[in-house]
Coordinates of C-alpha atoms and ligand atoms in Angstrom, one line a residue:
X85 CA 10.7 -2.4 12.7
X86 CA 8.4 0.7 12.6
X87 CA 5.4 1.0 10.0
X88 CA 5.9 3.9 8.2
X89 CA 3.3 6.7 7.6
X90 CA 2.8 6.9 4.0
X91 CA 1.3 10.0 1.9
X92 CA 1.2 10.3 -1.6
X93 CA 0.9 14.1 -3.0
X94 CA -0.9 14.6 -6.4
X95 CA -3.9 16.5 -7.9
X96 CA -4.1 15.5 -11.9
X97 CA -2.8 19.2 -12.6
X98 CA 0.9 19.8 -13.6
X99 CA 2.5 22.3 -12.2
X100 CA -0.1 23.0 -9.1
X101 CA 2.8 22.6 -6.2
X102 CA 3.1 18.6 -5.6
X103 CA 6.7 18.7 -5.5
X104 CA 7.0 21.7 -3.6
X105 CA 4.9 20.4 -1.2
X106 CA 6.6 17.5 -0.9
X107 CA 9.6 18.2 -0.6
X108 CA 8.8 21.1 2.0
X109 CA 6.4 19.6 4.4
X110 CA 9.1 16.4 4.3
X111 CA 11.5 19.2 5.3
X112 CA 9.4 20.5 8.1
X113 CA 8.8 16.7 9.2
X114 CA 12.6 16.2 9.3
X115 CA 13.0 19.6 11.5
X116 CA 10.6 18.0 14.0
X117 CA 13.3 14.8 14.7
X118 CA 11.0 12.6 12.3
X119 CA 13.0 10.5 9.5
X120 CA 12.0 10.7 6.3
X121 CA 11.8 9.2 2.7
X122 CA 11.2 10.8 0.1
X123 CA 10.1 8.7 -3.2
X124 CA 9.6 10.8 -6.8
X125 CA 6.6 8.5 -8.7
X126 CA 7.3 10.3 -11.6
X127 CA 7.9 7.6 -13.7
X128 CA 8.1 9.8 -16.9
X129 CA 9.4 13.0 -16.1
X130 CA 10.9 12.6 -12.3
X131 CA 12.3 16.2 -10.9
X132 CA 11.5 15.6 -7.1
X133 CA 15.5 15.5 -6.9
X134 CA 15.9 19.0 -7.9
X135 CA 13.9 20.5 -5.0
X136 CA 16.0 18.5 -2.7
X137 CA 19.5 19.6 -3.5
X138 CA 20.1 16.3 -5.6
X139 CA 21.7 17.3 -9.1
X140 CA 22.1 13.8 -10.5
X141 CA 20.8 10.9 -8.6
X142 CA 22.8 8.3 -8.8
X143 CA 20.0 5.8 -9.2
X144 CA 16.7 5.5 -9.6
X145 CA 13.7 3.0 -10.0
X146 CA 14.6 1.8 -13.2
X147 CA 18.1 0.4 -11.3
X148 CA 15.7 -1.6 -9.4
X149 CA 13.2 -2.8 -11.9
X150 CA 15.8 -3.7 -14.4
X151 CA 17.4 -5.8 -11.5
X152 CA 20.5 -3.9 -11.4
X153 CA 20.2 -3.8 -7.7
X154 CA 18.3 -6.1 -5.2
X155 CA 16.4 -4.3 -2.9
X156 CA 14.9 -0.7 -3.2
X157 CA 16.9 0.3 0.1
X158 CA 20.0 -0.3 -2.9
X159 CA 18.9 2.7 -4.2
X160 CA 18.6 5.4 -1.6
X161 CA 20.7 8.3 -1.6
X162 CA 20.8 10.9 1.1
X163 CA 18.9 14.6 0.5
X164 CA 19.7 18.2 1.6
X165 CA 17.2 17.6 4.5
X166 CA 18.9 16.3 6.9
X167 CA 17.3 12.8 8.6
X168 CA 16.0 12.1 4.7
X169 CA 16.8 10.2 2.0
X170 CA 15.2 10.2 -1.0
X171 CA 14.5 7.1 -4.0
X172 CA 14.7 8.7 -7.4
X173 CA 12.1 8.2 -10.4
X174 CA 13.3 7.9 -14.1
X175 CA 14.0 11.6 -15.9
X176 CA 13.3 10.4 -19.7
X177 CA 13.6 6.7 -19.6
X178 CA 10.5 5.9 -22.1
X179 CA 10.9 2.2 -21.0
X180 CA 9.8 3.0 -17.6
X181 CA 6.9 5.6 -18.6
X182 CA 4.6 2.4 -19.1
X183 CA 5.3 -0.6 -16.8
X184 CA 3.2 -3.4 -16.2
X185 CA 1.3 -3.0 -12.8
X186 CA 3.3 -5.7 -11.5
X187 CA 6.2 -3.4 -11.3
X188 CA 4.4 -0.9 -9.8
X189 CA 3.2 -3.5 -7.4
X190 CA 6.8 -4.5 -7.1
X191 CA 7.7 -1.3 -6.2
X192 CA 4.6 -0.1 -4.1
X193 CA 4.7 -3.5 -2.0
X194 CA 8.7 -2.7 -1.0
X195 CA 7.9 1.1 -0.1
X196 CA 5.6 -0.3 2.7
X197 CA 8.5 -2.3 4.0
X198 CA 11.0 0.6 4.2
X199 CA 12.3 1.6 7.9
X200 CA 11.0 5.5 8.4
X201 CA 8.8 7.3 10.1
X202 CA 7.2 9.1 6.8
X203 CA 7.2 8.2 3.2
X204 CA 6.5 11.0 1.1
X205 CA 5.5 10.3 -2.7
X206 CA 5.6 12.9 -5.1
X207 CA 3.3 11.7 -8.4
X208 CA 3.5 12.5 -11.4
X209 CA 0.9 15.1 -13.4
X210 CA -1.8 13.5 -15.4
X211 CA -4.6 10.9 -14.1
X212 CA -3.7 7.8 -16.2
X213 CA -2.9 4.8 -13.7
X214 CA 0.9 5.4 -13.5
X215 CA 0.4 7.8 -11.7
X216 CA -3.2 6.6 -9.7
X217 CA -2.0 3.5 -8.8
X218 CA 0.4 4.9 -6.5
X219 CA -1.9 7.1 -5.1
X220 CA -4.8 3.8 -4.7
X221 CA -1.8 2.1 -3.3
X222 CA -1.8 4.2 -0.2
X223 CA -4.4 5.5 2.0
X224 CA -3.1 8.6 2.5
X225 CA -3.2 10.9 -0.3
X226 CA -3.3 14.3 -0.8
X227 CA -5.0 16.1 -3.5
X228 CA -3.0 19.9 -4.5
X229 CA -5.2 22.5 -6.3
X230 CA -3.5 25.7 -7.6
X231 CA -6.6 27.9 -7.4
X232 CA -8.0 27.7 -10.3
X233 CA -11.2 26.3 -11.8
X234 CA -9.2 24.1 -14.4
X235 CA -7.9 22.6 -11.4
X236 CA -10.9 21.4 -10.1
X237 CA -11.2 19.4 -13.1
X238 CA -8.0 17.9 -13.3
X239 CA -7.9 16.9 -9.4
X240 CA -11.7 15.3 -9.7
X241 CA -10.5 13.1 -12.5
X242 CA -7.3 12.1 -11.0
X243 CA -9.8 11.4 -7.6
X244 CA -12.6 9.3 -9.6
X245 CA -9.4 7.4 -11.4
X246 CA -7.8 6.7 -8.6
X247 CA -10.9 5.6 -6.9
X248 CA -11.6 3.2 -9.6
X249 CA -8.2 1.7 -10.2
X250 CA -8.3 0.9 -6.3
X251 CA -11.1 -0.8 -6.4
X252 CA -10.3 -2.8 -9.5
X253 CA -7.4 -4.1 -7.9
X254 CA -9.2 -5.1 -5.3
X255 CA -10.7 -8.0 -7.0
X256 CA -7.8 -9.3 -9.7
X257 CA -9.3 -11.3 -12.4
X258 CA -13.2 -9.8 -12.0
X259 CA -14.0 -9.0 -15.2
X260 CA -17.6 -9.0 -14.1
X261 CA -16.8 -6.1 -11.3
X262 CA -15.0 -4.4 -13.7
X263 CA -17.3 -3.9 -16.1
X264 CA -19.4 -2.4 -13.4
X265 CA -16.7 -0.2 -12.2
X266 CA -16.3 0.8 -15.5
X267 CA -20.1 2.3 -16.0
X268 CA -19.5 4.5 -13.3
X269 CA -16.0 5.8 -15.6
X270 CA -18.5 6.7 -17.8
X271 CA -21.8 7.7 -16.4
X272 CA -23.3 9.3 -19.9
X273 CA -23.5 5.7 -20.7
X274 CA -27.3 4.5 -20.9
X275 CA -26.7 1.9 -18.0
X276 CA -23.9 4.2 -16.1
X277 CA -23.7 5.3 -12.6
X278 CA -23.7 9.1 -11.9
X279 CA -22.2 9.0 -8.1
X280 CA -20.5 6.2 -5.4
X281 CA -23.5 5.6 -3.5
X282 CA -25.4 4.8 -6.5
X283 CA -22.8 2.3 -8.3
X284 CA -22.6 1.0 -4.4
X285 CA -26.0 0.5 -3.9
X286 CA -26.2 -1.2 -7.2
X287 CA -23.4 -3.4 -6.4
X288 CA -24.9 -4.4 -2.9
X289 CA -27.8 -6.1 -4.5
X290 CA -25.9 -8.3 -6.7
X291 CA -22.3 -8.7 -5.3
X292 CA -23.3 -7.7 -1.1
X293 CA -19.6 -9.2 0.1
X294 CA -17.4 -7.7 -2.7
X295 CA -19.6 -4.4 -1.6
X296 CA -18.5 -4.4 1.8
X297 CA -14.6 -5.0 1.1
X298 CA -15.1 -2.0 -1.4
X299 CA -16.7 0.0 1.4
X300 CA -13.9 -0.8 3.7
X301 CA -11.4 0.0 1.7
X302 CA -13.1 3.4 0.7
X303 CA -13.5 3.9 4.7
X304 CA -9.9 2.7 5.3
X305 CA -8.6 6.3 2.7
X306 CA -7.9 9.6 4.3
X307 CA -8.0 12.0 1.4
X308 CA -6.5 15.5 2.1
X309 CA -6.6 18.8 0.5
X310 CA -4.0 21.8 -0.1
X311 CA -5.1 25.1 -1.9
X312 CA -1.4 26.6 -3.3
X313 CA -1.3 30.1 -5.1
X314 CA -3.6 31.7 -2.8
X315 CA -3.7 35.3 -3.9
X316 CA -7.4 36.3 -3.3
X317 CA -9.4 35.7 -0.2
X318 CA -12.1 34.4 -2.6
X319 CA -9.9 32.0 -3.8
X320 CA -10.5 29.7 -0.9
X321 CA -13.6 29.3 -2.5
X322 CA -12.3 27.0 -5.2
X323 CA -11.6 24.3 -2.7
X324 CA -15.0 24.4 -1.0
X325 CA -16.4 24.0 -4.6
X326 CA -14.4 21.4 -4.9
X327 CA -15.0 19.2 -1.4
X328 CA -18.7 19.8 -2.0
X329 CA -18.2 17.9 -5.7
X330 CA -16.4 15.4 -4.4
X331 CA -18.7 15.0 -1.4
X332 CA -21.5 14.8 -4.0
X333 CA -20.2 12.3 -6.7
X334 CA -17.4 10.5 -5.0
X335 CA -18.8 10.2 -1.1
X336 CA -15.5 11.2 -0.3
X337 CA -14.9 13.6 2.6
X338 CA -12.0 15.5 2.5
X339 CA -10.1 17.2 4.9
X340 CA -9.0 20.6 4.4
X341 CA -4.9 21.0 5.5
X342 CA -4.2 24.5 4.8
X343 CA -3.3 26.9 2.2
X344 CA -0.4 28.2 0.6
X345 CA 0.2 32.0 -0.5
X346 CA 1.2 32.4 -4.1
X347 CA 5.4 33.9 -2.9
X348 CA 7.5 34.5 -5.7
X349 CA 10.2 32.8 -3.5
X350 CA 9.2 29.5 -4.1
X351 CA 11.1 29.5 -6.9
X352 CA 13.7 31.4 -6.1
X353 CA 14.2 28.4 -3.4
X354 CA 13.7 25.7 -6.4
X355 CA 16.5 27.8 -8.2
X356 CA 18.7 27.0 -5.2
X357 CA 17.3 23.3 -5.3
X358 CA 16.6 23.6 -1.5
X359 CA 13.1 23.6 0.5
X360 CA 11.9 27.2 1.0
X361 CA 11.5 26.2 4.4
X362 CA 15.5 25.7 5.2
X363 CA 16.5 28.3 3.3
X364 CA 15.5 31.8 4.9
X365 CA 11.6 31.2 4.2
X366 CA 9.5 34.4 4.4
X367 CA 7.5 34.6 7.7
X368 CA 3.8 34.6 6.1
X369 CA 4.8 31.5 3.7
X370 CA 6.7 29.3 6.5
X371 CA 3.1 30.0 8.7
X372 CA 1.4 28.2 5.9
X373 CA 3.8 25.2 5.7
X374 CA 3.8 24.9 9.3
X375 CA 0.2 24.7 9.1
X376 CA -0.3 22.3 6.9
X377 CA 2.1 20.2 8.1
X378 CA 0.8 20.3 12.0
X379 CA -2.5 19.5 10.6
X380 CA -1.2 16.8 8.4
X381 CA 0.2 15.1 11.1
X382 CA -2.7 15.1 13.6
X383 CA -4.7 14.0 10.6
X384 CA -2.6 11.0 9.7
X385 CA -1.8 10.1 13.4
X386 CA 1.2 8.7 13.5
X387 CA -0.5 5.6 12.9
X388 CA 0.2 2.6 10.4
X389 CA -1.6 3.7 7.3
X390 CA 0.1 0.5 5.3
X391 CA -3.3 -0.9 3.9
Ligands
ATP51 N1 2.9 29.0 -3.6 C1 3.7 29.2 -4.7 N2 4.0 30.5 -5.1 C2 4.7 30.7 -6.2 N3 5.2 29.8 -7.0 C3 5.0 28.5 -6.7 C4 4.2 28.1 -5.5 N4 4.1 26.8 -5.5 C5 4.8 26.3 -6.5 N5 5.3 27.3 -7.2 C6 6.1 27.2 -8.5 O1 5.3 26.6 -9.5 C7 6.2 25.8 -10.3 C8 5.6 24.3 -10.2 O2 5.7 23.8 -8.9 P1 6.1 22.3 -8.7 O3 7.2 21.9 -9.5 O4 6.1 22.1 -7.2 O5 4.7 21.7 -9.2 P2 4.4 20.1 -9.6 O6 3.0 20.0 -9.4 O7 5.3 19.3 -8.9 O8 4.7 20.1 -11.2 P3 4.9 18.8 -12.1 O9 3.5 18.5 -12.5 O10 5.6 19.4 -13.3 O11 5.6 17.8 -11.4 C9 7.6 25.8 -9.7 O12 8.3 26.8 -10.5 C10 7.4 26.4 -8.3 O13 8.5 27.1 -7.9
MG52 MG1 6.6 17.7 -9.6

């Protein structure tokens, strides 16, 4: 049975393009004989469905969680992109907008078991740990910004959250680590650390082999970036604001996938509940896609990326 790839798409921000990119680099995956899942994380307000020519899914995570079915492959239900299927979030079930991490472990463990090539996760908005401990979970992630300076914001916290929450997990039980952890969550604290490398270095002196599993973990993560909405040449600018932030206060590289123009018929293809780039995508935007997805791919390898 084959490993699948697995890449989460988020960025804090609602609205910035994560389901669109999902749902359209998935498509382009598919066009290139690659099989694909799709997952929507959205545990609160799951739409993933709608770009995928899905009205009403017939199931969805809460099936699984509330043992209706057995096994998440129970709950798969085939997509408008052909070679795909797609596992369905909850729309407005409340009860599943705050489940205990061991039900998002439940779920997270079973995604890594699930036969395909790629695993695509769409998260939800926000950077509370519904939605970063799917992105922790995986060591692919990619981080969406939408151009704008507010975005920055939103995509750094989701980035330090998810950071934290990953390596929290690594250590169940350590309330000792995770009061460190927590200092760096808030650095204006007297005691708190301001960057990685200085809550690492701190760590190393007190706790050296809980520092290197951190550091491997940390070294084991491929974070990507997307710009969307491009309308300005100078926008490009916002994302190299960004790596250089998260260079400086996270130690995280980033690698740059591509860009996205801002094209009104984006929509027009959500409206039609189809990928832009199966349904008569203009040239400039289906270059951009393209891109992004080639570069993806050679990025992520083909390899196992199951942690
Ligand atoms: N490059 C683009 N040009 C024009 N419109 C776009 C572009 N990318 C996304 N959109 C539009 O922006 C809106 C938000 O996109 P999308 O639903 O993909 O964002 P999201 O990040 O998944 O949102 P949410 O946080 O609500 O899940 C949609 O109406 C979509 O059609
Ligand atoms: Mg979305």
């Amino acid at each position: 049975m084959r490993k699948p790839v697995i890449i989460s798409f988020g960025g804090g921000k609602g609205g910035v393009g994560k389901s669109t990119m999902t749902s359209n680099i998935g498509a382009l995956l598919a066009q290139n004989k690659h099989s694909i899942g799709f997952i929507d994380a959205d545990l609160g307000g799951a739409n993933l469905h709608l770009c995928l020519g899905v009205k009403r899914p017939r199931y969805n995570l809460q099936d699984y969680l509330s043992g209706r079915v057995n096994n998440l492959s129970d709950i798969i239900e085939k997509t408008i992109v052909e070679n795909s299927w797609l596992i369905s979030g909850a729309s407005d079930i409340l009860e599943l907008a705050n489940p205990y991490f061991s039900q998002k472990q439940k779920i997270i463990n079973n995604i890594k078991k699930l036969d395909v090539d790629y695993i695509l996760v769409d998260l939800g908005a926000g950077s509370s740990s519904n939605v970063t401990d799917f992105f922790a979970a995986f060591s692919n992630g990619v981080i969406i910004l939408d151009g704008l300076p507010t975005s920055i914001e939103n995509a750094y916290g989701f980035l330090k959250n998810g950071i934290i929450r990953g390596i929290t997990r690594l250590f169940p039980g350590r309330k000792d680590l995770k009061s460190h952890f927590q200092k760096f969550s808030d650095p204006h604290k007297e005691d708190g650390f301001a960057t990685v490398t200085e809550m690492l270095g701190f760590l190393n002196h007190h706790y050296p082999e809980e520092t290197h599993t951190i550091r491997e973990w940390l070294r084991n993560r491929k974070t990507f970036l997307i710009l969307n909405m491009v309308k300005y040449k100078e926008d490009i600018s916002v994302a190299k604001k960004f790596t250089a932030i998260v260079k400086k206060y996270l130690n995280v590289n980033l690698q740059f996938l591509g860009y996205l123009i801002n094209e009104p018929e984006v929509r027009r293809s959500m409206r039609e509940m189809k990928p832009l780039v199966i349904s008569n995508p203009p040239k400039k935007a289906l270059e951009c896609f393209i891109a992004i997805t080639e570069n993806l791919k050679t990025l992520t390898n083909g390899q196992s990326n199951v942690l």
